[in-house]
C-alpha positions as a LaTeX table, in Angstrom:
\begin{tabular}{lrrr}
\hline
Residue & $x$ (\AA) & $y$ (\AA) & $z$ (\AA) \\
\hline
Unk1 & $-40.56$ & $-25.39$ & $-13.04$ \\
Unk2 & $-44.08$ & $-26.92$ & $-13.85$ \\
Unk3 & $-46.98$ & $-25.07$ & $-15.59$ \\
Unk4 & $-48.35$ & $-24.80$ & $-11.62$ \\
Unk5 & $-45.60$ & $-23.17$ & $-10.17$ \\
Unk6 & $-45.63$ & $-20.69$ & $-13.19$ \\
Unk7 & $-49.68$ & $-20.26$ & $-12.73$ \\
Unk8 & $-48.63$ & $-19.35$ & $-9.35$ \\
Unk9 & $-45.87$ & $-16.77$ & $-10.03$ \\
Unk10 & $-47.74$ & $-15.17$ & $-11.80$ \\
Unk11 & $-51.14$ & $-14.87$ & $-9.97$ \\
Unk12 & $-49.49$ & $-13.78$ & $-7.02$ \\
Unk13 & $-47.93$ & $-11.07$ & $-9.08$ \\
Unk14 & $-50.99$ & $-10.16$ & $-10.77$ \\
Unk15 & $-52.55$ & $-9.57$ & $-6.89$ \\
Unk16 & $-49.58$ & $-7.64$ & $-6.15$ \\
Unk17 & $-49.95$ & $-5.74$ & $-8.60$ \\
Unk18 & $-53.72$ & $-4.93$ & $-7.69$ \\
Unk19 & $-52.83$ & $-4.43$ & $-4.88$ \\
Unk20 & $-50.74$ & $-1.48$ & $-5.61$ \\
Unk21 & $-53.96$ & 0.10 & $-8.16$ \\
Unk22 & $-56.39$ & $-0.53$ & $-5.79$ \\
Unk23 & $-54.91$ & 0.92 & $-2.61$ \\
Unk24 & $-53.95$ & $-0.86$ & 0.57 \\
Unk25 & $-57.01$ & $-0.78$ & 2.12 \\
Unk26 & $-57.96$ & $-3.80$ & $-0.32$ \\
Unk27 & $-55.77$ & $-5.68$ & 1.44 \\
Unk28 & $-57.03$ & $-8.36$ & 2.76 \\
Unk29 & $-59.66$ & $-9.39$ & 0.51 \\
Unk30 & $-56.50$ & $-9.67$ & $-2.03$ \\
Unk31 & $-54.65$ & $-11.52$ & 0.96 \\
Unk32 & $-57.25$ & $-14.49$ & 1.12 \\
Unk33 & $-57.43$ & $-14.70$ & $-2.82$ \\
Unk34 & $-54.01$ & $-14.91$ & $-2.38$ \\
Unk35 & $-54.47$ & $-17.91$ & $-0.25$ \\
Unk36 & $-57.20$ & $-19.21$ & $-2.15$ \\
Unk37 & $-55.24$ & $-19.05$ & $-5.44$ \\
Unk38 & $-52.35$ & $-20.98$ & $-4.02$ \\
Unk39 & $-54.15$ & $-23.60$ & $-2.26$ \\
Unk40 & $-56.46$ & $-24.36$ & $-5.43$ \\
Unk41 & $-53.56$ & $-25.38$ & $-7.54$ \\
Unk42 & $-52.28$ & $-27.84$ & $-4.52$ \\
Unk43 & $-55.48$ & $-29.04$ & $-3.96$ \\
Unk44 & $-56.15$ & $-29.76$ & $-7.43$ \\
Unk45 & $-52.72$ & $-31.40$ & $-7.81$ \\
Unk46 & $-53.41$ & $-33.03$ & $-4.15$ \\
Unk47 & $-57.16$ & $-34.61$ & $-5.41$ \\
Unk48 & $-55.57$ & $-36.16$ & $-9.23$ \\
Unk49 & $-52.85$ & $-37.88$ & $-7.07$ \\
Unk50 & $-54.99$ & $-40.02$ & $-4.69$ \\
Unk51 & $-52.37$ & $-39.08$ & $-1.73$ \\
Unk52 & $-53.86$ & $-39.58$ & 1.73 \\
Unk53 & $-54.59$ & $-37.08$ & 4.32 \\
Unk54 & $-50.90$ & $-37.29$ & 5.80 \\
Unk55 & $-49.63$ & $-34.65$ & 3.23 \\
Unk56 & $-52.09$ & $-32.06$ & 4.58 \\
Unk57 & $-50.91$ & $-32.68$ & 8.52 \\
Unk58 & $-47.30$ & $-32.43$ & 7.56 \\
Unk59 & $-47.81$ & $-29.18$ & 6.14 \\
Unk60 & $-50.19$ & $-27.76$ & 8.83 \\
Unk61 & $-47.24$ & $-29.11$ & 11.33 \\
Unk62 & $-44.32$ & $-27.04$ & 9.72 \\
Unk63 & $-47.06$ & $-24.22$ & 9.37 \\
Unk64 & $-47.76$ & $-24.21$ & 13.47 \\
Unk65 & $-43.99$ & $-24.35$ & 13.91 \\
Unk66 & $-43.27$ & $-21.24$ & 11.90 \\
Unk67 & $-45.77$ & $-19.17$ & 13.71 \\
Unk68 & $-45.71$ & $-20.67$ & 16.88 \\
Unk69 & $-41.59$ & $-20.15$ & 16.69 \\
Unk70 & $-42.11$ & $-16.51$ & 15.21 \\
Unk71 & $-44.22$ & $-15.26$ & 18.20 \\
Unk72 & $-42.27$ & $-16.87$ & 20.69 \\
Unk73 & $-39.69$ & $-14.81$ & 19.75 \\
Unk74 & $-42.04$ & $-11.75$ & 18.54 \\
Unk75 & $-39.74$ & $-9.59$ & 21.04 \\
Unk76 & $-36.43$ & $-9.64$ & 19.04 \\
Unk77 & $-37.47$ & $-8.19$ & 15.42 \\
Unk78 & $-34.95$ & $-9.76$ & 13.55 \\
Unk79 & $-34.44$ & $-13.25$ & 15.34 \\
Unk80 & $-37.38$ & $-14.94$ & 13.22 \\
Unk81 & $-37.44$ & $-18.71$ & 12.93 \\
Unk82 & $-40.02$ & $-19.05$ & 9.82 \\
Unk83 & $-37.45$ & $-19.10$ & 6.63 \\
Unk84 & $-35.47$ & $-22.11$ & 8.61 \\
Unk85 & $-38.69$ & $-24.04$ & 9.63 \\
Unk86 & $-40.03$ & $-23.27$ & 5.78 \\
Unk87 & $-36.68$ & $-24.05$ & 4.06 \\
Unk88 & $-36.72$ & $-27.28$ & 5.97 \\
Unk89 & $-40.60$ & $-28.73$ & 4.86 \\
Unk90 & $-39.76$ & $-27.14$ & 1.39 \\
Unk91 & $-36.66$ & $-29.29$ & 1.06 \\
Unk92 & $-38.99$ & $-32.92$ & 2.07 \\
Unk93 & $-42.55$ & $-31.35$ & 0.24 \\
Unk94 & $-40.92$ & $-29.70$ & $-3.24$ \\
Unk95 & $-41.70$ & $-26.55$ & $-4.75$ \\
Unk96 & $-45.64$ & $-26.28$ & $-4.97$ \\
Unk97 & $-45.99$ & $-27.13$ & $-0.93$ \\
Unk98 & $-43.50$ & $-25.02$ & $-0.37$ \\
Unk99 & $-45.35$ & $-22.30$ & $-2.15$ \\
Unk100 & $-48.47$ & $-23.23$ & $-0.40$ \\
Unk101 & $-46.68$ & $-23.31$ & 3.29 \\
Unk102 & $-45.01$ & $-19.73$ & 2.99 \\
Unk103 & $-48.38$ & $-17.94$ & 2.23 \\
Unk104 & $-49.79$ & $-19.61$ & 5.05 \\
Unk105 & $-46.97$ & $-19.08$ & 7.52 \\
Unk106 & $-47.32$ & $-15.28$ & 6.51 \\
Unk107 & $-51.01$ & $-15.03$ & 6.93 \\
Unk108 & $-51.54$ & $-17.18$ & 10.01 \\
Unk109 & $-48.95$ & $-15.09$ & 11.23 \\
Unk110 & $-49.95$ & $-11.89$ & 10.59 \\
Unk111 & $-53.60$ & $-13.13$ & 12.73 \\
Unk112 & $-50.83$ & $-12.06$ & 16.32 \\
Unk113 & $-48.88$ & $-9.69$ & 15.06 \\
Unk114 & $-51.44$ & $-7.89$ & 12.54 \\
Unk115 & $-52.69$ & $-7.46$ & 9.00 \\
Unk116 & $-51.88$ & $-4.78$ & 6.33 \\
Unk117 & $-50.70$ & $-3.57$ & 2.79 \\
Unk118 & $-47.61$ & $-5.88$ & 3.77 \\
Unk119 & $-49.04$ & $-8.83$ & 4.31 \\
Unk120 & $-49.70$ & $-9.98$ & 0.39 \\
Unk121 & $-45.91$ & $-9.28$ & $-0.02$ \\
Unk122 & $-45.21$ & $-11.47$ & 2.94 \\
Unk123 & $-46.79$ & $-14.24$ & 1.27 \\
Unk124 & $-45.56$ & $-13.78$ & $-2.14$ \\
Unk125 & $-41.90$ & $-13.29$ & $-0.32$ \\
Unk126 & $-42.22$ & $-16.60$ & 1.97 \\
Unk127 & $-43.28$ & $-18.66$ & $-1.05$ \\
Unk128 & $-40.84$ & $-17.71$ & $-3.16$ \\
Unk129 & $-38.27$ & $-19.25$ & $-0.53$ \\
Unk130 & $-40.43$ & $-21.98$ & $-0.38$ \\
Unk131 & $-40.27$ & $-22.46$ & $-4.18$ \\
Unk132 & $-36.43$ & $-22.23$ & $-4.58$ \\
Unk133 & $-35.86$ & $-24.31$ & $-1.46$ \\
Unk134 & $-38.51$ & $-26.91$ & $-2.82$ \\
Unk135 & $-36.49$ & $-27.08$ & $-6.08$ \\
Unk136 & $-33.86$ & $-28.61$ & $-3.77$ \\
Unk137 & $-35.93$ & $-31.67$ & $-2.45$ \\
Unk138 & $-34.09$ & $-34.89$ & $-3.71$ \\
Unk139 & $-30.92$ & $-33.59$ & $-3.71$ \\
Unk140 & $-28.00$ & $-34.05$ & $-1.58$ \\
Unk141 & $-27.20$ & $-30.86$ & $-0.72$ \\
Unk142 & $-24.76$ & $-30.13$ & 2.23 \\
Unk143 & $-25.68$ & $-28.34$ & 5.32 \\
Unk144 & $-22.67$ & $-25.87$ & 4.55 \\
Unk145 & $-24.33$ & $-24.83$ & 1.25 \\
Unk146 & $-28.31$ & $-24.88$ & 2.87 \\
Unk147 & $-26.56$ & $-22.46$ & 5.38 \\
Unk148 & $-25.53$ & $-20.30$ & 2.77 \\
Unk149 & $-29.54$ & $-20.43$ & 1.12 \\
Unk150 & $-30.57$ & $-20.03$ & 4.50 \\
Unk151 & $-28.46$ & $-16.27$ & 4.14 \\
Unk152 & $-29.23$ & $-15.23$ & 1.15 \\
Unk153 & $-32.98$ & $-16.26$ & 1.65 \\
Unk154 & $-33.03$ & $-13.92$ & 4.33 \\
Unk155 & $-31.98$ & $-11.02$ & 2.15 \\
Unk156 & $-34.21$ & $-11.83$ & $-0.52$ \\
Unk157 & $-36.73$ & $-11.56$ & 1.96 \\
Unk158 & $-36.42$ & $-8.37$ & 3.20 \\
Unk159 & $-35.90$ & $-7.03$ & $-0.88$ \\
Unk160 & $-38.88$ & $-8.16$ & $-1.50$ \\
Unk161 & $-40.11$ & $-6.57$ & 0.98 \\
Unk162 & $-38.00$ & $-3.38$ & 0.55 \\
Unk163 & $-40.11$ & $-3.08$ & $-2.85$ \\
Unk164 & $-43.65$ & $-2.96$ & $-0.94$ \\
Unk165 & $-42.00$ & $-0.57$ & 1.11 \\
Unk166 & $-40.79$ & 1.52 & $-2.00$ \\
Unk167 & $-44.17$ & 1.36 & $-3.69$ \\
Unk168 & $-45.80$ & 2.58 & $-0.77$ \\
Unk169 & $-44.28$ & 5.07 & 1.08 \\
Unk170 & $-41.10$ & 6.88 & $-0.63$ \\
Unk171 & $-41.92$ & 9.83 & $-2.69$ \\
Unk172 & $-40.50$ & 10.25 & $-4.67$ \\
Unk173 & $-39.01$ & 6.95 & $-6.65$ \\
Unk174 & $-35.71$ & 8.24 & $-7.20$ \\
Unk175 & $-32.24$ & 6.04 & $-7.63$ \\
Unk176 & $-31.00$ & 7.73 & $-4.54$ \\
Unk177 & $-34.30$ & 7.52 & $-2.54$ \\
Unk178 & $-34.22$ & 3.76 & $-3.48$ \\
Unk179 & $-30.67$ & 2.98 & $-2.56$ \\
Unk180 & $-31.30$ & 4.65 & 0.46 \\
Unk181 & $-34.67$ & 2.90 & 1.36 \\
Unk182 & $-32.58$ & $-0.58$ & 0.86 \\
Unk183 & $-29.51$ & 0.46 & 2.95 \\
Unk184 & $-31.42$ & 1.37 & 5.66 \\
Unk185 & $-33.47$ & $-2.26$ & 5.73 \\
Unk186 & $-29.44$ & $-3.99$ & 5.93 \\
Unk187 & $-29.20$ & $-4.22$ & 9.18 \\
Unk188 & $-32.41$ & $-6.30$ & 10.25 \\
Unk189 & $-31.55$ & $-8.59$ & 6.86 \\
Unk190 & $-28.24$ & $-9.16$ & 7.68 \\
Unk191 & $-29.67$ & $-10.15$ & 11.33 \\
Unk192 & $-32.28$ & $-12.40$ & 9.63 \\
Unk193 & $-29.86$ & $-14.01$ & 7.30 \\
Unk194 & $-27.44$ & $-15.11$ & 9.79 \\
Unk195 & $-30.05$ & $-16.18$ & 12.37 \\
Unk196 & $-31.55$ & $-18.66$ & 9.58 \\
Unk197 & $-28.12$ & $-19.62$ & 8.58 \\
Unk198 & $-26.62$ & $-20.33$ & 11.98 \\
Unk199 & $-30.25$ & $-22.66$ & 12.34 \\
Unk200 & $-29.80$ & $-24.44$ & 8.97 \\
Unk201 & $-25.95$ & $-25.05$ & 10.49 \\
Unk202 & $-26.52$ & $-26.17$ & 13.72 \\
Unk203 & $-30.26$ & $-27.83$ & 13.26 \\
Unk204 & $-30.36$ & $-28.59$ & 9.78 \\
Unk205 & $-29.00$ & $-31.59$ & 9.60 \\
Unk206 & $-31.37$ & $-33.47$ & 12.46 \\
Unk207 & $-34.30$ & $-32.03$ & 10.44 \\
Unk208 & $-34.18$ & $-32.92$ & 7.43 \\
Unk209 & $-33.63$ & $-36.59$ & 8.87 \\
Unk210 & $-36.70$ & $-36.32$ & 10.82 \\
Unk211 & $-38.81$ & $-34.84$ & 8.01 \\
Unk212 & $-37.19$ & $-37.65$ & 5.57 \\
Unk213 & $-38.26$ & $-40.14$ & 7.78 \\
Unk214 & $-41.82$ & $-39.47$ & 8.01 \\
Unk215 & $-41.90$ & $-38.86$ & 3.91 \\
Unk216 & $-40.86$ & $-42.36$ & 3.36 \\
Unk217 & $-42.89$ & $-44.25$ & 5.81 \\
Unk218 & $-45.92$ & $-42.48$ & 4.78 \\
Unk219 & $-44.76$ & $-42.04$ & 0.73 \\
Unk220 & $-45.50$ & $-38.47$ & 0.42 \\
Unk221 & $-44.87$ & $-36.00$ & $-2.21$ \\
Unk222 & $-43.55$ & $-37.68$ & $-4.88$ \\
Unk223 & $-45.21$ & $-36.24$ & $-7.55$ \\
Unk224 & $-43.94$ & $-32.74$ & $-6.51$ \\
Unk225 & $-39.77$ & $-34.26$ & $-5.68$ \\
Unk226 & $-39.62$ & $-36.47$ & $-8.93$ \\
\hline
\end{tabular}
């Protein structure tokens, strides 16, 4: 990884991390810097390359199809369409867009279905699929095995977000309490995981031709897929 996907890493850590001194009700004032952090470094990347405007509407496309797909089906908790729609512009965009496209999907998000203490780890959680799916772009990699990211992607998900859950609400920290905490989350991650995978197997495939398409004709994102 680049000295930009590092810079973000760890600023998003160093927020989480503030996060956790300062008490949740800082939350989103560290959410926004979050987002501000994040879109610097693309932006910055985004002015040095001279690309045109066309990068910026593919991402807020795959953006409005997370949400838009995660409130449509807001009623089933686990059935959420976001780390197939992400893994899918991360795979065209590279690593540092799909950085900048989780945080947003989690934020924008989070504007139906609400804000809190969980929504920094939302971000940092959706751009770190974003990041290791990015690392993919370029490569031929068969729907079989983006099925079987698509899985594990949803677990790592929901661990990251077992650890905001930790943090914040079980006293005491104990091996037992923590093992506990994580078994109990296994059922909506193993729910999540195969929902993504099952999309990545059936949809995957038409996608990432579609997406492909429109990168070429317009020449977008090289610099990040080289």
């Amino acid at each position: 990884m680049n000295r930009r996907l590092w810079l973000l890493l760890i600023a998003s850590v160093v927020i989480l991390v503030l996060l956790d001194a300062l008490g949740s009700k800082n939350y989103l004032l560290l959410s926004f810097i979050f987002l501000f952090v994040t879109m610097g470094v693309y932006f910055w990347r985004f002015e040095r390359s001279g690309k045109n405007s066309r990068e910026v509407v593919f991402i807020a496309i795959i953006c409005a199809l997370a949400v838009a797909g995660r409130i449509f089906l807001a009623a089933f908790s686990s059935l959420k369409p976001e780390l197939f729609i992400l893994i899918m512009g991360a795979l065209v965009s590279g690593p540092e867009t799909g950085f900048l496209m989780g945080t947003i999907i989690a934020l924008a998000s989070n504007m139906y279905f609400g804000q809190g203490a969980w929504t920094p780890w939302q971000m940092f959680a959706l751009g770190i699929v974003g990041i290791i799916s990015g690392l993919m772009a370029n490569k031929k990699v068969p729907v079989w095995a983006l099925a079987i990211w698509g899985f594990v992607s949803g677990f790592l998900y929901g661990w990251i977000m077992d650890i905001y859950f930790i943090l914040g609400f079980v006293k005491p920290i104990t091996p037992k309490s923590t093992l506990t905490a994580i078994i109990a989350s296994v059922p909506f991650d193993l729910t999540h995981a195969i929902f993504t995978a099952v999309l990545l197997l059936l949809l995957g495939k038409a996608w990432i031709k579609i997406f492909q398409r429109y990168k070429t004709k317009y020449d977008l994102f090289n610099s990040q897929t080289e």
